[in-house]
Short mmCIF file of C-alpha atoms and ligand atoms in Angstrom, two decimals:
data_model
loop_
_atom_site.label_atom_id
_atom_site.label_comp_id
_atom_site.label_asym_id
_atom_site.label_seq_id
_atom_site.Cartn_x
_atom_site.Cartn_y
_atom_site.Cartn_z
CA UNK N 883 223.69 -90.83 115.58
CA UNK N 884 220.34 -91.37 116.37
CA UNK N 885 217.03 -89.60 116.00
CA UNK N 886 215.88 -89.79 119.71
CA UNK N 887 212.59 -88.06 120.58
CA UNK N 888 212.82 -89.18 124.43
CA UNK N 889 215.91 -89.25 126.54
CA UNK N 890 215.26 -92.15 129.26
CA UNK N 891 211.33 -92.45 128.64
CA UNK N 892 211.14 -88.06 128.53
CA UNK N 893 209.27 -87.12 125.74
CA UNK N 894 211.38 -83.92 124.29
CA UNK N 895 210.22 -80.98 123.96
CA UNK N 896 209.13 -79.59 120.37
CA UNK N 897 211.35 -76.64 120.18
CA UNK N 898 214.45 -79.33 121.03
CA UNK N 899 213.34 -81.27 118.09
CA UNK N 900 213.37 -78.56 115.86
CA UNK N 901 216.99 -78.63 115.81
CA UNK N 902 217.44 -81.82 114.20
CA UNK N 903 214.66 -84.47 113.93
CA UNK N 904 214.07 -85.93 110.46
CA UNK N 905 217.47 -85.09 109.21
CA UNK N 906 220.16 -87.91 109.67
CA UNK N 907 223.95 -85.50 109.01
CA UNK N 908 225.54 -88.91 108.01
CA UNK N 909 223.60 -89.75 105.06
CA UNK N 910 224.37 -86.52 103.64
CA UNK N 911 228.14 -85.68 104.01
CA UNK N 912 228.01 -85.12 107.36
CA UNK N 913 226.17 -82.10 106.58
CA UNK N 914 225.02 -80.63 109.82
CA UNK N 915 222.03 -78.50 108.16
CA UNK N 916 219.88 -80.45 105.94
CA UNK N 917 220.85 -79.87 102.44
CA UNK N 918 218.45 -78.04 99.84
CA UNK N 919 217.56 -81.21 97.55
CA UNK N 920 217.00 -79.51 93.91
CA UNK N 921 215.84 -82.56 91.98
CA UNK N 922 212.85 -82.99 89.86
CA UNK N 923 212.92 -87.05 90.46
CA UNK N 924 214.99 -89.68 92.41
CA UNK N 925 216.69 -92.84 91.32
CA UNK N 926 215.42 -96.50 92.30
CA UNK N 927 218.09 -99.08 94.04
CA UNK N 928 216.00 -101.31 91.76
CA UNK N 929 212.86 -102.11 89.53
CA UNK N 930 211.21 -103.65 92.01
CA UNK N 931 211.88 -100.93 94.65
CA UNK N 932 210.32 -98.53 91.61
CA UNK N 933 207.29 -100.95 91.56
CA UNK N 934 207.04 -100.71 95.51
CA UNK N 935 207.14 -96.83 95.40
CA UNK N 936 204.53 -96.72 93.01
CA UNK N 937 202.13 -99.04 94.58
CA UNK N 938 202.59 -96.86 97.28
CA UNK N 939 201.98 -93.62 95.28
CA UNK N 940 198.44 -94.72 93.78
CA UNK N 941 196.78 -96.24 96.78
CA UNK N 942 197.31 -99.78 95.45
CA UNK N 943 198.94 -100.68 98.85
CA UNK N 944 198.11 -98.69 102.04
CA UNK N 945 200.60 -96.39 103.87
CA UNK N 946 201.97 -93.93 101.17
CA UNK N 947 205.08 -94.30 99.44
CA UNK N 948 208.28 -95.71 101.31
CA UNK N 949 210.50 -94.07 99.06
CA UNK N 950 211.15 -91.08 97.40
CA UNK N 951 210.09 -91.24 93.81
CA UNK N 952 209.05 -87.75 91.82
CA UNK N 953 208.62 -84.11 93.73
CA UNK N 954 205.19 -83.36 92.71
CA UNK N 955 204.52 -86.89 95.58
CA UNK N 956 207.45 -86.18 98.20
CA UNK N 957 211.19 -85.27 98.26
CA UNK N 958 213.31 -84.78 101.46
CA UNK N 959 212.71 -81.13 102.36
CA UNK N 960 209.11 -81.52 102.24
CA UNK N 961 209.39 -84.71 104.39
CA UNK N 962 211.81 -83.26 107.16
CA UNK N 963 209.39 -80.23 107.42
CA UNK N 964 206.07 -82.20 107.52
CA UNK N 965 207.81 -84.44 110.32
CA UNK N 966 208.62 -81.44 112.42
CA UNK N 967 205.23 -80.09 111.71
CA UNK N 968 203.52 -83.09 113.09
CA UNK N 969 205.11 -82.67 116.49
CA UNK N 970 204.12 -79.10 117.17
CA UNK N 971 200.46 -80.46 116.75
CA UNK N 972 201.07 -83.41 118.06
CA UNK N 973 200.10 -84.80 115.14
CA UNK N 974 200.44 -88.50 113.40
CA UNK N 975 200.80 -86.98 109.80
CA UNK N 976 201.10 -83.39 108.53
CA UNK N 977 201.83 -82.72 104.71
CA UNK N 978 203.02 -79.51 103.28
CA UNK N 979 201.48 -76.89 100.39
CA UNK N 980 202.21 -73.96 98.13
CA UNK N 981 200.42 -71.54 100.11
CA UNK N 982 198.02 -71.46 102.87
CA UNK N 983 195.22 -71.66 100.51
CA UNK N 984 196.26 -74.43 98.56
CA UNK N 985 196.22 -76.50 101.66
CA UNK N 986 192.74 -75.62 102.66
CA UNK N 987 191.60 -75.81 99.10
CA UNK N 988 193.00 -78.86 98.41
CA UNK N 989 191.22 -80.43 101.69
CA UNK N 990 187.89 -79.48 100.87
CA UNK N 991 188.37 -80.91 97.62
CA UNK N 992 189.49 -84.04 98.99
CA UNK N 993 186.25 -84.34 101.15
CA UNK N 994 183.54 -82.60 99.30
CA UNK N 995 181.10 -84.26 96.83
CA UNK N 996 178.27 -83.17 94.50
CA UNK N 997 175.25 -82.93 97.03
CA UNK N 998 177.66 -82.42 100.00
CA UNK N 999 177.33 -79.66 102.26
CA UNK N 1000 180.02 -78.05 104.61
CA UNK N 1001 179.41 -76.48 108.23
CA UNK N 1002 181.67 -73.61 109.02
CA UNK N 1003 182.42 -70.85 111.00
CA UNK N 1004 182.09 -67.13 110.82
CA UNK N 1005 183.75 -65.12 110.09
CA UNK N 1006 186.57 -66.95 107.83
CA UNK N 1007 189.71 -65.81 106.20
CA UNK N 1008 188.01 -64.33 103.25
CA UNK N 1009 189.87 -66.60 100.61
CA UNK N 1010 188.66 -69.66 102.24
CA UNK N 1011 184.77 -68.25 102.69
CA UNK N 1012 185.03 -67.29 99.05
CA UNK N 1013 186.22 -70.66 98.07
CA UNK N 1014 182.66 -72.76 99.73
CA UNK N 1015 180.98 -70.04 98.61
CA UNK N 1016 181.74 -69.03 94.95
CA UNK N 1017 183.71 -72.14 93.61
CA UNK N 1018 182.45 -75.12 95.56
CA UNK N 1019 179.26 -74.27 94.41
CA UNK N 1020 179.58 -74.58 91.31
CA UNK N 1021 180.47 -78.13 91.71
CA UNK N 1022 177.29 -78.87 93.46
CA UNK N 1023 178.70 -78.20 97.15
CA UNK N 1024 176.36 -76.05 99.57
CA UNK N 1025 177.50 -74.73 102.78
CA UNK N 1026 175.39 -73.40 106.13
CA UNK N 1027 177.44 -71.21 108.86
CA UNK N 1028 177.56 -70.19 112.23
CA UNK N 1029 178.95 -67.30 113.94
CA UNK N 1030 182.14 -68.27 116.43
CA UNK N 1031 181.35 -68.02 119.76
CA UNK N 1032 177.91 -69.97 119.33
CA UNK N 1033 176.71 -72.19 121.63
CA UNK N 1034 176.49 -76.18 122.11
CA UNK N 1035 172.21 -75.45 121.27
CA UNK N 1036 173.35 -73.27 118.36
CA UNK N 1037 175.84 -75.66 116.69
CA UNK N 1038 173.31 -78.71 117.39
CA UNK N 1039 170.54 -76.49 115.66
CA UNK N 1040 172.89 -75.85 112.53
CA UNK N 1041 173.81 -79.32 111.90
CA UNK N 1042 170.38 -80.37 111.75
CA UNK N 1043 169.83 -78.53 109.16
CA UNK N 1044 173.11 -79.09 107.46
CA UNK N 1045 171.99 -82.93 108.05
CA UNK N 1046 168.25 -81.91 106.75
CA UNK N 1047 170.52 -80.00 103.27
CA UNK N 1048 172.33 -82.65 102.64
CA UNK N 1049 169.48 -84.94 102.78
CA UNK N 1050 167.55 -82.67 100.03
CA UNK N 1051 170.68 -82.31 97.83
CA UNK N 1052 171.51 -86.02 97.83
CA UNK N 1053 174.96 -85.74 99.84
CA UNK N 1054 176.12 -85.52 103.10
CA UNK N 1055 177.49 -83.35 105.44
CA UNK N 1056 181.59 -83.39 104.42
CA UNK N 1057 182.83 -81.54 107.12
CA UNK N 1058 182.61 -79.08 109.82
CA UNK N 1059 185.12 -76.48 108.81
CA UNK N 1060 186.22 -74.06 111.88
CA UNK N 1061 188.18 -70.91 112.31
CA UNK N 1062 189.40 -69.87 115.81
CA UNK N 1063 190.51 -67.31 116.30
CA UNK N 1064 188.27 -65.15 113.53
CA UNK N 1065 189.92 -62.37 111.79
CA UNK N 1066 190.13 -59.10 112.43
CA UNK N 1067 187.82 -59.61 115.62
CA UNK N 1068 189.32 -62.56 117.30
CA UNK N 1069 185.96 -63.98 118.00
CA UNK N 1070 187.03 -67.61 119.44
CA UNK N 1071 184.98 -70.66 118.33
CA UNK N 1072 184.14 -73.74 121.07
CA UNK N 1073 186.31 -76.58 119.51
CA UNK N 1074 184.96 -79.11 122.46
CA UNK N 1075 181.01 -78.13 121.65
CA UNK N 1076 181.84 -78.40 118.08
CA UNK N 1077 183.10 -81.91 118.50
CA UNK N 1078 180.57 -82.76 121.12
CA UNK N 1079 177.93 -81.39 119.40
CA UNK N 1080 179.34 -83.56 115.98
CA UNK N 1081 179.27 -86.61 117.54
CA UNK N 1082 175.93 -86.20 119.26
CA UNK N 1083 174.46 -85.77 115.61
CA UNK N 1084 176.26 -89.02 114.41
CA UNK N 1085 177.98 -87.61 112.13
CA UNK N 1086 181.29 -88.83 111.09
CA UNK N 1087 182.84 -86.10 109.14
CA UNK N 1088 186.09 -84.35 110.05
CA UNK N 1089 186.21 -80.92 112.05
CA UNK N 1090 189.25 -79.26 110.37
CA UNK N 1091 190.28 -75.58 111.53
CA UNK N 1092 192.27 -73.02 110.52
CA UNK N 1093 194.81 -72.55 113.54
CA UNK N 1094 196.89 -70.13 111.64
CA UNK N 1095 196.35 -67.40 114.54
CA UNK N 1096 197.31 -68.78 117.90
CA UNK N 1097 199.56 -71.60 116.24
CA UNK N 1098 201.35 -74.19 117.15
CA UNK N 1099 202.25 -72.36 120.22
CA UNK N 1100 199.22 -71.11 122.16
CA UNK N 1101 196.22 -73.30 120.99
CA UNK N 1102 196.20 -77.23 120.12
CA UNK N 1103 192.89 -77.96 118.55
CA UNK N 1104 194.16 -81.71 118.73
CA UNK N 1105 193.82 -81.99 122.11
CA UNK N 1106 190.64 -80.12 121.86
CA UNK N 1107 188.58 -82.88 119.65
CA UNK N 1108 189.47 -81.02 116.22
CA UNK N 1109 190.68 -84.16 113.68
CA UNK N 1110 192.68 -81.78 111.30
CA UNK N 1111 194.57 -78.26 111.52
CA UNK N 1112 195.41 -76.07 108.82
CA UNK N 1113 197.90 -73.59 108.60
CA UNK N 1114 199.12 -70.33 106.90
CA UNK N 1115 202.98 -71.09 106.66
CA UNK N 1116 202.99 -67.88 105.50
CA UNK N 1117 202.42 -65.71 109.12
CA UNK N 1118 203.97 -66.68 112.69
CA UNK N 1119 205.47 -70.11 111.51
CA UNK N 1120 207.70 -68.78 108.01
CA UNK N 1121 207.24 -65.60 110.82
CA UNK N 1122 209.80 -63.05 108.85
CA UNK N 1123 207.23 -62.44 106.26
CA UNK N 1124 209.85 -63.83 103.41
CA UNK N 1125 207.77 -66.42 102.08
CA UNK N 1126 204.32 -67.94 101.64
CA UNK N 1127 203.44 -71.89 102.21
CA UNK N 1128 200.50 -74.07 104.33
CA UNK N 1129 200.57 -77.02 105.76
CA UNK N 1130 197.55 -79.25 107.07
CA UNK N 1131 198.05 -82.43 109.92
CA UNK N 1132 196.15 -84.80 111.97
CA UNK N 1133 195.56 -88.60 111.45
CA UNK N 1134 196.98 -90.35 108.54
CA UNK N 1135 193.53 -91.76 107.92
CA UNK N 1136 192.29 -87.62 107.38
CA UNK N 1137 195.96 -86.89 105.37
CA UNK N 1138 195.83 -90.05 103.19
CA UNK N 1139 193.14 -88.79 100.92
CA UNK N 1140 194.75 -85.44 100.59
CA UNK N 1141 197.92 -86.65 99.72
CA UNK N 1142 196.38 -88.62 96.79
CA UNK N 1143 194.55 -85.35 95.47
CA UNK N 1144 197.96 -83.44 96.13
CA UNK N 1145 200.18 -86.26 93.93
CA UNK N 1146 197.66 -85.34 91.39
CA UNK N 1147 196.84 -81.50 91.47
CA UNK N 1148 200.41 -80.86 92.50
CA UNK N 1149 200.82 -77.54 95.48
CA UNK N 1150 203.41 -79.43 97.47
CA UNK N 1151 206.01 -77.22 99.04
CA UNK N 1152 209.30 -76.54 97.04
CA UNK N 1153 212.60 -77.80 98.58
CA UNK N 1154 213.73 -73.81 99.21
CA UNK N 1155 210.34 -72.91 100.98
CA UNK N 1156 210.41 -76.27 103.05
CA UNK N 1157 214.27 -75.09 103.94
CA UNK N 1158 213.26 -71.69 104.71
CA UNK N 1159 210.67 -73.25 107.17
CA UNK N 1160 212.69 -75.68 108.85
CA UNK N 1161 214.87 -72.85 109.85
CA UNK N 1162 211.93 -70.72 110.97
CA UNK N 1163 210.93 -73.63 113.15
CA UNK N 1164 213.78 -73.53 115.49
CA UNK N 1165 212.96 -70.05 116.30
CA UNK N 1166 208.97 -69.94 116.10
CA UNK N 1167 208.33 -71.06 119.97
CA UNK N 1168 211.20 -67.63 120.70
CA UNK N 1169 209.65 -65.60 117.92
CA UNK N 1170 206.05 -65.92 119.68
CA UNK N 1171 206.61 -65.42 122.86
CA UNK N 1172 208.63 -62.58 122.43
CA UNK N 1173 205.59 -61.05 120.12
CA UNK N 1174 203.11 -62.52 122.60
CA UNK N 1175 204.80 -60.62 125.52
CA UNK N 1176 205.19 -57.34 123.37
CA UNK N 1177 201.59 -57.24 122.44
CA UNK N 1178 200.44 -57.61 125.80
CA UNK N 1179 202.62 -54.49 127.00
CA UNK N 1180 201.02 -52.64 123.97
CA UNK N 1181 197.73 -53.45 124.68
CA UNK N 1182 198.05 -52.68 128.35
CA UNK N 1183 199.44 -49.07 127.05
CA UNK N 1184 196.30 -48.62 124.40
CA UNK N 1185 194.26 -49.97 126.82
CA UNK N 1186 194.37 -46.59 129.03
CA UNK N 1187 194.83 -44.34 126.06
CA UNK N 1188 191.82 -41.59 125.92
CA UNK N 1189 191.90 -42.04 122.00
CA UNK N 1190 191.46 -45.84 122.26
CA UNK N 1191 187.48 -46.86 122.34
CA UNK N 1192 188.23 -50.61 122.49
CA UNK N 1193 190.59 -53.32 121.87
CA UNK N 1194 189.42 -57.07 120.09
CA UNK N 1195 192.84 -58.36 122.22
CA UNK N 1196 192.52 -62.13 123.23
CA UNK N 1197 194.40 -60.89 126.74
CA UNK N 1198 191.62 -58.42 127.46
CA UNK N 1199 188.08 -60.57 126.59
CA UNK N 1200 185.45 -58.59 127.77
CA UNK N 1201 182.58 -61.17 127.13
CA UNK N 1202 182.62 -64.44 129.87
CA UNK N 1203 181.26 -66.81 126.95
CA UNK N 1204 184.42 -66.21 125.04
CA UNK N 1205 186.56 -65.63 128.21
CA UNK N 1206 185.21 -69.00 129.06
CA UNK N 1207 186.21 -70.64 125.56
CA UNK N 1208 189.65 -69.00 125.83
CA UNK N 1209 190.15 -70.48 129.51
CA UNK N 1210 189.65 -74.17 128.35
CA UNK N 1211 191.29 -73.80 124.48
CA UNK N 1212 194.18 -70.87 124.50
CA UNK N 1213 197.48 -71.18 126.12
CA UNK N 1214 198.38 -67.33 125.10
CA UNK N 1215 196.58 -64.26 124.15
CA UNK N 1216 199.03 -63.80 120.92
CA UNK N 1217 200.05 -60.64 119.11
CA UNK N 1218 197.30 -59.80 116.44
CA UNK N 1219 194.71 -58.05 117.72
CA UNK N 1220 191.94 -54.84 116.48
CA UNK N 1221 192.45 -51.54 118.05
CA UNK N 1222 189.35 -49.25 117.83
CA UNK N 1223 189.91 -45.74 117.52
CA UNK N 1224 187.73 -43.02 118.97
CA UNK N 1225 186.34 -41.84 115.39
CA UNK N 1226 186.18 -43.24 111.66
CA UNK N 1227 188.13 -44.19 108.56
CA UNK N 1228 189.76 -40.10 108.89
CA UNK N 1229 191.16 -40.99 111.99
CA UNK N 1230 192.62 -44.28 111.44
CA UNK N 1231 194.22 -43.49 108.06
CA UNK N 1232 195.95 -40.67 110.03
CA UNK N 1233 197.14 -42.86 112.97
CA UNK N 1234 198.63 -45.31 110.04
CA UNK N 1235 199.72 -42.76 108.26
CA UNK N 1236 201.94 -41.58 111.25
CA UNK N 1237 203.33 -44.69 112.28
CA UNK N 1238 207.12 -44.60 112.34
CA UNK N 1239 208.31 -48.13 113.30
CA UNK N 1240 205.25 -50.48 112.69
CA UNK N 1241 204.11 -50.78 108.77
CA UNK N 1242 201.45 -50.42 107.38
CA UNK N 1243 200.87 -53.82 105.38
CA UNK N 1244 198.54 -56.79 105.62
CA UNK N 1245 199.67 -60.30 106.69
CA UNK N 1246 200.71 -60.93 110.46
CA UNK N 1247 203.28 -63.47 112.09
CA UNK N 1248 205.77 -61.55 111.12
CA UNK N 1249 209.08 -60.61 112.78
CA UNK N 1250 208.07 -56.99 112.66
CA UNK N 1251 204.86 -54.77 113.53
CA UNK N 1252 202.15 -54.48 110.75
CA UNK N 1253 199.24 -52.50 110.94
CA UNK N 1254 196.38 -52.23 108.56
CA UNK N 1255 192.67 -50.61 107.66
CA UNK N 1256 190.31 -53.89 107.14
CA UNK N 1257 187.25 -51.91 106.03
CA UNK N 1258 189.22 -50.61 103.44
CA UNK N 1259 191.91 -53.24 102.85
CA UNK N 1260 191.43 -56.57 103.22
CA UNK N 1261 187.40 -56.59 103.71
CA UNK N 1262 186.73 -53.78 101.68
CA UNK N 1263 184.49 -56.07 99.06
CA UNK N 1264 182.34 -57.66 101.98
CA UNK N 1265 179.28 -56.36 102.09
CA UNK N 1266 178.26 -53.40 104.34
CA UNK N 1267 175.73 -55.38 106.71
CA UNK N 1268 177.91 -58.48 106.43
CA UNK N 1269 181.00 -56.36 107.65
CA UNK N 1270 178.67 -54.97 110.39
CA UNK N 1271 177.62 -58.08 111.26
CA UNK N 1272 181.26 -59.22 112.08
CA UNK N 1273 182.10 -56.29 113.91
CA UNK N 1274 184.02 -54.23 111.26
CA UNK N 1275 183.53 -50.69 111.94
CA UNK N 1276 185.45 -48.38 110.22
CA UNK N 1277 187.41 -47.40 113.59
CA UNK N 1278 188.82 -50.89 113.49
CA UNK N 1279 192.77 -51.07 112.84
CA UNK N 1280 193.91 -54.30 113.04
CA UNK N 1281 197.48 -54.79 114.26
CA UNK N 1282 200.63 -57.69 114.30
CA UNK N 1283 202.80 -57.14 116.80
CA UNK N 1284 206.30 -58.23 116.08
CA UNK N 1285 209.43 -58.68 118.03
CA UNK N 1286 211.05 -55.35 117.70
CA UNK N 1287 211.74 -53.83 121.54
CA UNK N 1288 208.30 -53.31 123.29
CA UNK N 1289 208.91 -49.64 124.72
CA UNK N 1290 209.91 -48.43 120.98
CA UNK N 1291 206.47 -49.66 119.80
CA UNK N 1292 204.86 -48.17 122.62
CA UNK N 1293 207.01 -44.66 121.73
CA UNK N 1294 205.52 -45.23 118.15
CA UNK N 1295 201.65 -45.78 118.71
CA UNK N 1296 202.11 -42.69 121.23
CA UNK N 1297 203.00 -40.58 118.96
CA UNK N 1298 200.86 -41.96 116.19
CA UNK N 1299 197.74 -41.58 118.08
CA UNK N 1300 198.93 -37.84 118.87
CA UNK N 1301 198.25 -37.43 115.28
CA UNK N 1302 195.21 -38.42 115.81
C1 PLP P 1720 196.88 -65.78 105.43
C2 PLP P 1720 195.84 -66.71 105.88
C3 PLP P 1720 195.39 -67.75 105.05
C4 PLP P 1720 195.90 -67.94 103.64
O1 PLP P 1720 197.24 -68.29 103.62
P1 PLP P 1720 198.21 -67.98 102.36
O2 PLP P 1720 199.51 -68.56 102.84
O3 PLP P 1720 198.23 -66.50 102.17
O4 PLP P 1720 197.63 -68.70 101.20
C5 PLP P 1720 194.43 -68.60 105.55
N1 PLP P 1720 193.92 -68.46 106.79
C6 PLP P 1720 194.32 -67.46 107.61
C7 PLP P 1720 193.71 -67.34 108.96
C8 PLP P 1720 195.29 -66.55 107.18
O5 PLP P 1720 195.66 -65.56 108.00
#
């Protein structure tokens, strides 16, 4: 049997790939699901196949291993799932993590020096802004941000004077780091400027962003000029909020260095996870477009609801600078979006408090509806002009929209905001 990824010079579509590319039945038992591979390390035909491996392992000769050797490096799992990642991105390389934040923390490692400073984008998941900020610091790394949504002037303006930091602290600028959509106020960030704007300033550092919103279905920073994508396993991809993992892909010359620092920290995906996910994949393009298409019926009902001051819905943009940045990046709207409520914290603890289908949790991606209170809840440490700054009031819910049936979640926010 053969692994084909065309039939007669057709490229095949992702979600037909999911089904079986990677995995050859024949080499284990005939086994038509891969098989969960529980081993710690993995025997050599030969000592000089073990010498191969290893040259492989340290860098001594290019390309990564060719074998499987020890599962801190690689083991089968972990490979089928990073090759399955890779094609949703279209991607030459993707490799596989503990958690979403080992992934990005890993990368920045990899590409951050003393002196170095890092560009990124504002707001960020608030793990990853307190990473640059608090601990890469204290290893000599500064950072200088932007909000999302700026402009080609803006972003040229900010890497001068990353360029100008750098110059003062001894380092360079290590990368532009990006996160599109922002959370909780989907504020969309201009991948082309970005990457226009990088290469107009000579620099020659990655742009990596955090895609974990809107992907791998309904935005491909790829295509887009981003060099590397990062992901939260963890939400729409794992998608029945049962486990937590992160991936990163893009060109093997961006992974290569990663994958040394990750055969040395460690943080690879276990064989279970990297099962789990492989299943998840075959469903993930089904699972988001059914959310997708439920959030844009709820939206279109709290839209018109007299309770409802606003919604931060990618379906809905209000402003044409990010309606114009949605037009040339997003293929979907996608089902996490803020709901602003006619009031304050009073009134949106009661409208969670009421909700009868939808739960009230944090995370997204998930199979089901989650709703939650940012201000208090997952921001509820950032700073009060900081939080204003980014837009998060304390009317702000911010809501997942899962796959349940759309006129029952409708029923429930009704009633929920009749509580109200
Ligand atoms: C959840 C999340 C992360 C962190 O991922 P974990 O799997 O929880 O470590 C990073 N970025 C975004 C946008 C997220 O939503």
């Amino acid at each position: 049997m053969s692994d084909a990824t065309t039939i007669n010079g057709r490229p095949l579509k992702p979600s037909t790939l999911m089904m079986g590319h990677g995995f050859d039945p024949v080499l284990s038992e005939g086994s038509l699901k891969p098989p969960i591979f529980l081993t710690s390390t993995f025997a050599f035909p030969s000592a000089a196949d073990g010498k191969r491996h290893f040259e492989g392992i340290t860098g001594k000769r290019p390309g990564g291993a060719d074998g499987l050797v020890y599962s801190r490096f690689n083991a089968p799992n972990q490979e089928i799932l990073e090759d399955r990642l890779s094609i949703w991105d279209g991607a030459e390389d993707a490799l596989s993590f503990s958690s979403g934040m080992t992934a990005i923390c890993v990368l920045l490692l990899t590409y951050a020096s003393q002196g170095d400073v890092i560009v990124h984008s504002g707001p960020l998941y608030a793990a990853t802004e307190g990473f640059v900020a608090k601990w890469m610091s204290r290893w000599g790394v500064s950072y200088v941000d932007f909000p999302a949504g700026a402009t080609r002037e803006q972003i040229d303006a900010v890497l001068d004077r990353a360029k100008a930091q750098a110059a003062e602290n001894g380092g360079k600028v290590a990368m532009v780091y990006l996160e599109s959509p922002g959370n909780p106020t989907n504020a969309l960030v201009d991948v082309e400027a970005v990457r226009a704007a990088v290469d107009a300033a000579g620099l020659d550092c990655p742009i990596a962003i955090d895609n974990t919103f809107l992907g791998p279905l309904w935005q491909r920073p790829l295509e887009h000029g981003a060099d590397i994508v990062c992901y939260s396993l963890t939400k729409y991809v794992g998608g029945h909020s049962d486990l937590v993992a992160g991936s990163i892909a893009g060109a093997k010359k961006w992974m290569d260095p990663v994958r040394m620092l990750r055969n040395t920290m460690g943080g690879i995906c276990d064989p279970n996870t990297a099962w789990m996910l492989c299943r998840s994949l075959e469903t993930v393009e089904l699972r988001m477009q059914r959310a997708g298409d439920n959030a844009a019926k709820v939206c279109e009902f709290l839209s018109k609801h007299p309770k409802v001051e606003g919604l931060g819905y990618l379906g809905m943009i209000k402003d044409a600078r990010q309606q114009d940045i949605y037009d040339r990046h997003c293929l979907g709207a996608g089902s996490t979006f803020s709901l602003l409520l006619r009031g304050g914290e009073a009134e949106c603890f009661r409208f969670l408090d009421a909700l009868k289908i939808a739960k009230l949790a944090v995370s997204l991606g998930g199979t089901e509806t989650l709703a939650s209170h940012p201000a208090s809840m997952t921001h509820l440490s950032v700073p009060d002009e900081r939080k204003a700054a980014l837009g998060i009031g304390d009317n702000l819910i911010r809501i997942s929209i899962g796959i349940e049936d759309p006129d029952d979640l409708i029923a429930d926010f009704e009633q929920a905001l009749e509580a109200v």
